[in-house]
């Protein structure tokens, strides 16, 4: 995702805090990552049209692995524990969505799996933001939200394009042309959603400043995102 911190920093002649924020975020919860159990939730090997019994067994396995990962979070405390739990829960949700997509392969289920991944990443990112305070935390949350919006927009665009292409494959050249147009429209909508989310982040970063410096920051943000 585009951060835009370089442009923001140039308006006031001092180093913007966004770079420091990202550096800080990269260092957060290193111990959590080191001790957190990585859940073996990959569904890559699952064949389409699996038997119902196999589906149930795989779902039970996901549940058991989530419980084990969640239990390991007890060794942590404070926000580190919260991040660990959010990570475990997110991976469970993603695994279940991917399993469903493998068991009943449809464009809708593929879309739901992508959304589950985006939401899981968002939940973890927001938990990590709790280690910050003030404007740094506000920017962190807005960046997490922007990443979620971008991922959902991409997932929606891919679903619409795939559905249109699937229908067009069975029809005329005109239908295929219409599918191509719908795919382009979906990508345009996704780009607009992502731009709006990134503009929200840019505005939040301007709260670091005050007076004329803040006004200049907001003006540059509006110009950059055509607002």
mmCIF file of C-alpha atoms in Angstrom:
data_model
loop_
_atom_site.group_PDB
_atom_site.id
_atom_site.type_symbol
_atom_site.label_atom_id
_atom_site.label_comp_id
_atom_site.label_asym_id
_atom_site.label_seq_id
_atom_site.Cartn_x
_atom_site.Cartn_y
_atom_site.Cartn_z
ATOM 1 C CA UNK A 1 0.000 0.000 0.000
ATOM 2 C CA UNK A 2 1.220 3.504 -0.744
ATOM 3 C CA UNK A 3 2.158 5.364 2.410
ATOM 4 C CA UNK A 4 2.836 8.847 1.048
ATOM 5 C CA UNK A 5 5.003 9.720 4.046
ATOM 6 C CA UNK A 6 7.744 11.230 1.866
ATOM 7 C CA UNK A 7 5.469 13.925 0.510
ATOM 8 C CA UNK A 8 4.037 14.665 3.956
ATOM 9 C CA UNK A 9 7.472 15.135 5.506
ATOM 10 C CA UNK A 10 8.617 17.621 2.899
ATOM 11 C CA UNK A 11 6.008 20.204 3.788
ATOM 12 C CA UNK A 12 7.389 21.283 7.132
ATOM 13 C CA UNK A 13 11.130 20.841 6.899
ATOM 14 C CA UNK A 14 11.291 18.151 9.558
ATOM 15 C CA UNK A 15 11.273 14.366 9.543
ATOM 16 C CA UNK A 16 7.791 12.898 9.587
ATOM 17 C CA UNK A 17 6.964 10.433 12.321
ATOM 18 C CA UNK A 18 5.478 7.884 9.912
ATOM 19 C CA UNK A 19 8.840 6.284 9.127
ATOM 20 C CA UNK A 20 9.604 5.983 12.817
ATOM 21 C CA UNK A 21 6.158 4.518 13.364
ATOM 22 C CA UNK A 22 6.675 1.805 10.792
ATOM 23 C CA UNK A 23 10.094 1.022 12.235
ATOM 24 C CA UNK A 24 8.537 0.780 15.673
ATOM 25 C CA UNK A 25 5.770 -1.465 14.379
ATOM 26 C CA UNK A 26 8.258 -3.807 12.771
ATOM 27 C CA UNK A 27 9.953 -4.237 16.131
ATOM 28 C CA UNK A 28 6.752 -4.841 18.066
ATOM 29 C CA UNK A 29 5.825 -8.237 19.372
ATOM 30 C CA UNK A 30 8.966 -9.981 18.160
ATOM 31 C CA UNK A 31 8.693 -12.266 21.135
ATOM 32 C CA UNK A 32 5.099 -13.004 20.215
ATOM 33 C CA UNK A 33 6.122 -14.101 16.758
ATOM 34 C CA UNK A 34 8.891 -16.233 18.190
ATOM 35 C CA UNK A 35 6.671 -18.168 20.575
ATOM 36 C CA UNK A 36 3.387 -18.200 18.703
ATOM 37 C CA UNK A 37 2.504 -21.544 17.189
ATOM 38 C CA UNK A 38 2.043 -21.425 13.435
ATOM 39 C CA UNK A 39 -1.137 -23.321 12.699
ATOM 40 C CA UNK A 40 -0.911 -25.917 9.950
ATOM 41 C CA UNK A 41 -4.060 -24.774 8.202
ATOM 42 C CA UNK A 42 -2.999 -25.054 4.573
ATOM 43 C CA UNK A 43 -5.699 -26.402 2.291
ATOM 44 C CA UNK A 44 -3.550 -26.516 -0.843
ATOM 45 C CA UNK A 45 -3.537 -30.309 -0.916
ATOM 46 C CA UNK A 46 -7.295 -30.615 -0.583
ATOM 47 C CA UNK A 47 -8.936 -31.883 -3.733
ATOM 48 C CA UNK A 48 -12.139 -30.451 -5.090
ATOM 49 C CA UNK A 49 -15.205 -32.555 -4.390
ATOM 50 C CA UNK A 50 -13.785 -34.163 -1.245
ATOM 51 C CA UNK A 51 -15.976 -36.575 0.629
ATOM 52 C CA UNK A 52 -18.168 -35.162 3.375
ATOM 53 C CA UNK A 53 -16.368 -37.274 5.960
ATOM 54 C CA UNK A 54 -13.017 -35.861 4.850
ATOM 55 C CA UNK A 55 -14.410 -32.344 5.050
ATOM 56 C CA UNK A 56 -15.637 -32.919 8.600
ATOM 57 C CA UNK A 57 -12.305 -34.454 9.644
ATOM 58 C CA UNK A 58 -10.411 -31.489 8.206
ATOM 59 C CA UNK A 59 -12.720 -29.048 9.987
ATOM 60 C CA UNK A 60 -12.256 -30.883 13.288
ATOM 61 C CA UNK A 61 -8.493 -30.724 12.805
ATOM 62 C CA UNK A 62 -8.667 -26.976 12.262
ATOM 63 C CA UNK A 63 -10.628 -26.594 15.490
ATOM 64 C CA UNK A 64 -8.150 -28.696 17.441
ATOM 65 C CA UNK A 65 -5.158 -26.774 16.113
ATOM 66 C CA UNK A 66 -6.831 -23.486 16.989
ATOM 67 C CA UNK A 67 -7.368 -24.623 20.580
ATOM 68 C CA UNK A 68 -3.710 -25.646 20.850
ATOM 69 C CA UNK A 69 -2.510 -22.322 19.441
ATOM 70 C CA UNK A 70 -4.849 -20.361 21.693
ATOM 71 C CA UNK A 71 -3.602 -22.276 24.725
ATOM 72 C CA UNK A 72 -0.021 -21.306 23.897
ATOM 73 C CA UNK A 73 -1.016 -17.645 24.166
ATOM 74 C CA UNK A 74 -1.476 -18.169 27.910
ATOM 75 C CA UNK A 75 2.309 -18.008 28.290
ATOM 76 C CA UNK A 76 2.153 -14.361 27.208
ATOM 77 C CA UNK A 77 0.691 -11.333 28.947
ATOM 78 C CA UNK A 78 -0.816 -7.964 28.144
ATOM 79 C CA UNK A 79 -1.155 -6.944 24.525
ATOM 80 C CA UNK A 80 1.246 -9.662 23.410
ATOM 81 C CA UNK A 81 -1.364 -12.193 24.541
ATOM 82 C CA UNK A 82 -4.106 -10.304 22.711
ATOM 83 C CA UNK A 83 -2.075 -10.281 19.487
ATOM 84 C CA UNK A 84 -1.371 -13.995 19.835
ATOM 85 C CA UNK A 85 -5.065 -14.807 20.334
ATOM 86 C CA UNK A 86 -6.121 -12.641 17.407
ATOM 87 C CA UNK A 87 -3.541 -14.373 15.219
ATOM 88 C CA UNK A 88 -4.756 -17.839 16.238
ATOM 89 C CA UNK A 89 -8.407 -16.943 15.701
ATOM 90 C CA UNK A 90 -7.688 -15.324 12.364
ATOM 91 C CA UNK A 91 -5.860 -18.359 11.072
ATOM 92 C CA UNK A 92 -8.747 -20.566 12.148
ATOM 93 C CA UNK A 93 -11.233 -18.405 10.230
ATOM 94 C CA UNK A 94 -9.047 -18.368 7.127
ATOM 95 C CA UNK A 95 -8.541 -22.122 7.257
ATOM 96 C CA UNK A 96 -12.263 -22.766 7.566
ATOM 97 C CA UNK A 97 -13.027 -20.431 4.658
ATOM 98 C CA UNK A 98 -10.367 -22.047 2.471
ATOM 99 C CA UNK A 99 -11.655 -25.495 3.413
ATOM 100 C CA UNK A 100 -15.171 -24.528 2.394
ATOM 101 C CA UNK A 101 -13.863 -23.180 -0.909
ATOM 102 C CA UNK A 102 -12.095 -26.480 -1.522
ATOM 103 C CA UNK A 103 -15.158 -28.530 -0.539
ATOM 104 C CA UNK A 104 -17.622 -26.430 -2.540
ATOM 105 C CA UNK A 105 -15.537 -24.558 -5.137
ATOM 106 C CA UNK A 106 -17.465 -21.456 -6.238
ATOM 107 C CA UNK A 107 -16.503 -17.870 -6.982
ATOM 108 C CA UNK A 108 -18.437 -16.794 -3.883
ATOM 109 C CA UNK A 109 -16.536 -19.146 -1.578
ATOM 110 C CA UNK A 110 -13.204 -18.105 -3.092
ATOM 111 C CA UNK A 111 -14.177 -14.489 -2.456
ATOM 112 C CA UNK A 112 -15.162 -15.278 1.134
ATOM 113 C CA UNK A 113 -11.787 -16.935 1.732
ATOM 114 C CA UNK A 114 -9.971 -13.834 0.481
ATOM 115 C CA UNK A 115 -12.105 -11.612 2.692
ATOM 116 C CA UNK A 116 -11.452 -13.866 5.697
ATOM 117 C CA UNK A 117 -7.711 -13.454 5.134
ATOM 118 C CA UNK A 118 -8.050 -9.665 4.883
ATOM 119 C CA UNK A 119 -10.122 -9.481 8.067
ATOM 120 C CA UNK A 120 -7.743 -11.763 9.954
ATOM 121 C CA UNK A 121 -4.776 -9.579 9.000
ATOM 122 C CA UNK A 122 -6.737 -6.494 10.040
ATOM 123 C CA UNK A 123 -7.633 -7.898 13.464
ATOM 124 C CA UNK A 124 -3.998 -8.688 14.219
ATOM 125 C CA UNK A 125 -2.787 -5.319 12.929
ATOM 126 C CA UNK A 126 -5.279 -3.411 15.088
ATOM 127 C CA UNK A 127 -4.253 -5.389 18.168
ATOM 128 C CA UNK A 128 -0.638 -4.416 17.500
ATOM 129 C CA UNK A 129 -1.683 -0.771 17.306
ATOM 130 C CA UNK A 130 -2.622 -0.972 20.995
ATOM 131 C CA UNK A 131 1.088 -0.830 21.790
ATOM 132 C CA UNK A 132 1.081 2.751 20.521
ATOM 133 C CA UNK A 133 -0.627 5.930 21.722
ATOM 134 C CA UNK A 134 -1.876 9.260 20.436
ATOM 135 C CA UNK A 135 -1.571 10.107 16.758
ATOM 136 C CA UNK A 136 0.824 7.204 16.187
ATOM 137 C CA UNK A 137 -1.944 4.805 17.230
ATOM 138 C CA UNK A 138 -4.546 6.647 15.160
ATOM 139 C CA UNK A 139 -2.362 6.422 12.051
ATOM 140 C CA UNK A 140 -1.657 2.757 12.753
ATOM 141 C CA UNK A 141 -5.381 1.960 12.927
ATOM 142 C CA UNK A 142 -6.130 3.959 9.773
ATOM 143 C CA UNK A 143 -3.357 2.130 7.897
ATOM 144 C CA UNK A 144 -4.755 -1.218 9.027
ATOM 145 C CA UNK A 145 -8.211 -0.150 7.866
ATOM 146 C CA UNK A 146 -6.814 1.013 4.520
ATOM 147 C CA UNK A 147 -5.123 -2.357 4.009
ATOM 148 C CA UNK A 148 -8.419 -4.104 4.798
ATOM 149 C CA UNK A 149 -10.330 -1.899 2.371
ATOM 150 C CA UNK A 150 -7.760 -2.519 -0.359
ATOM 151 C CA UNK A 151 -7.795 -6.282 0.108
ATOM 152 C CA UNK A 152 -11.598 -6.428 0.102
ATOM 153 C CA UNK A 153 -11.780 -4.234 -2.975
ATOM 154 C CA UNK A 154 -9.338 -6.490 -4.816
ATOM 155 C CA UNK A 155 -11.276 -9.592 -3.767
ATOM 156 C CA UNK A 156 -14.549 -8.098 -4.980
ATOM 157 C CA UNK A 157 -13.025 -7.024 -8.289
ATOM 158 C CA UNK A 158 -11.585 -10.498 -8.891
ATOM 159 C CA UNK A 159 -14.927 -12.150 -8.128
ATOM 160 C CA UNK A 160 -16.850 -9.873 -10.488
ATOM 161 C CA UNK A 161 -14.307 -10.309 -13.263
ATOM 162 C CA UNK A 162 -14.264 -14.092 -12.856
ATOM 163 C CA UNK A 163 -18.051 -14.318 -12.881
ATOM 164 C CA UNK A 164 -18.294 -12.157 -15.986
ATOM 165 C CA UNK A 165 -15.610 -14.167 -17.778
ATOM 166 C CA UNK A 166 -17.264 -17.465 -16.885
ATOM 167 C CA UNK A 167 -20.574 -16.313 -18.360
ATOM 168 C CA UNK A 168 -18.938 -14.842 -21.432
ATOM 169 C CA UNK A 169 -17.080 -18.068 -22.175
ATOM 170 C CA UNK A 170 -20.389 -19.683 -23.021
ATOM 171 C CA UNK A 171 -21.703 -16.835 -25.151
ATOM 172 C CA UNK A 172 -20.935 -14.617 -28.111
ATOM 173 C CA UNK A 173 -18.099 -12.236 -28.848
ATOM 174 C CA UNK A 174 -20.360 -9.377 -27.750
ATOM 175 C CA UNK A 175 -20.834 -11.080 -24.403
ATOM 176 C CA UNK A 176 -17.098 -11.477 -24.016
ATOM 177 C CA UNK A 177 -16.626 -7.796 -24.776
ATOM 178 C CA UNK A 178 -19.239 -6.956 -22.157
ATOM 179 C CA UNK A 179 -17.426 -9.178 -19.650
ATOM 180 C CA UNK A 180 -14.195 -7.337 -20.358
ATOM 181 C CA UNK A 181 -15.953 -4.023 -19.726
ATOM 182 C CA UNK A 182 -17.400 -5.295 -16.446
ATOM 183 C CA UNK A 183 -13.976 -6.465 -15.376
ATOM 184 C CA UNK A 184 -12.522 -3.032 -16.107
ATOM 185 C CA UNK A 185 -15.350 -1.383 -14.159
ATOM 186 C CA UNK A 186 -14.709 -3.664 -11.191
ATOM 187 C CA UNK A 187 -11.018 -2.790 -11.204
ATOM 188 C CA UNK A 188 -11.879 0.919 -11.409
ATOM 189 C CA UNK A 189 -14.206 0.620 -8.410
ATOM 190 C CA UNK A 190 -11.485 -1.179 -6.467
ATOM 191 C CA UNK A 191 -8.956 1.525 -7.293
ATOM 192 C CA UNK A 192 -11.369 4.216 -6.065
ATOM 193 C CA UNK A 193 -12.004 2.364 -2.799
ATOM 194 C CA UNK A 194 -8.276 1.994 -2.197
ATOM 195 C CA UNK A 195 -7.626 5.644 -3.019
ATOM 196 C CA UNK A 196 -10.279 6.736 -0.519
ATOM 197 C CA UNK A 197 -8.727 4.561 2.178
ATOM 198 C CA UNK A 198 -5.244 5.900 1.513
ATOM 199 C CA UNK A 199 -6.560 9.473 1.591
ATOM 200 C CA UNK A 200 -7.980 8.791 5.054
ATOM 201 C CA UNK A 201 -4.531 7.677 6.219
ATOM 202 C CA UNK A 202 -2.893 10.771 4.715
ATOM 203 C CA UNK A 203 -5.359 13.060 6.519
ATOM 204 C CA UNK A 204 -4.713 11.312 9.824
ATOM 205 C CA UNK A 205 -0.983 11.848 9.434
ATOM 206 C CA UNK A 206 -1.605 15.579 9.070
ATOM 207 C CA UNK A 207 -2.784 15.656 12.687
ATOM 208 C CA UNK A 208 0.878 15.474 13.630
ATOM 209 C CA UNK A 209 1.084 19.122 12.608
ATOM 210 C CA UNK A 210 -0.810 22.290 13.455
ATOM 211 C CA UNK A 211 -1.572 25.674 11.943
ATOM 212 C CA UNK A 212 -0.232 26.422 8.495
ATOM 213 C CA UNK A 213 1.803 23.225 8.388
ATOM 214 C CA UNK A 214 -1.329 21.128 8.908
ATOM 215 C CA UNK A 215 -3.231 23.135 6.299
ATOM 216 C CA UNK A 216 -0.452 22.539 3.785
ATOM 217 C CA UNK A 217 -0.394 18.841 4.627
ATOM 218 C CA UNK A 218 -4.154 18.536 4.060
ATOM 219 C CA UNK A 219 -3.935 20.485 0.818
ATOM 220 C CA UNK A 220 -1.218 18.200 -0.491
ATOM 221 C CA UNK A 221 -3.208 15.132 0.520
ATOM 222 C CA UNK A 222 -6.270 16.437 -1.340
ATOM 223 C CA UNK A 223 -4.201 17.188 -4.423
ATOM 224 C CA UNK A 224 -2.498 13.789 -4.382
ATOM 225 C CA UNK A 225 -5.778 11.881 -4.154
ATOM 226 C CA UNK A 226 -7.841 14.292 -6.298
ATOM 227 C CA UNK A 227 -10.228 15.268 -3.513
#
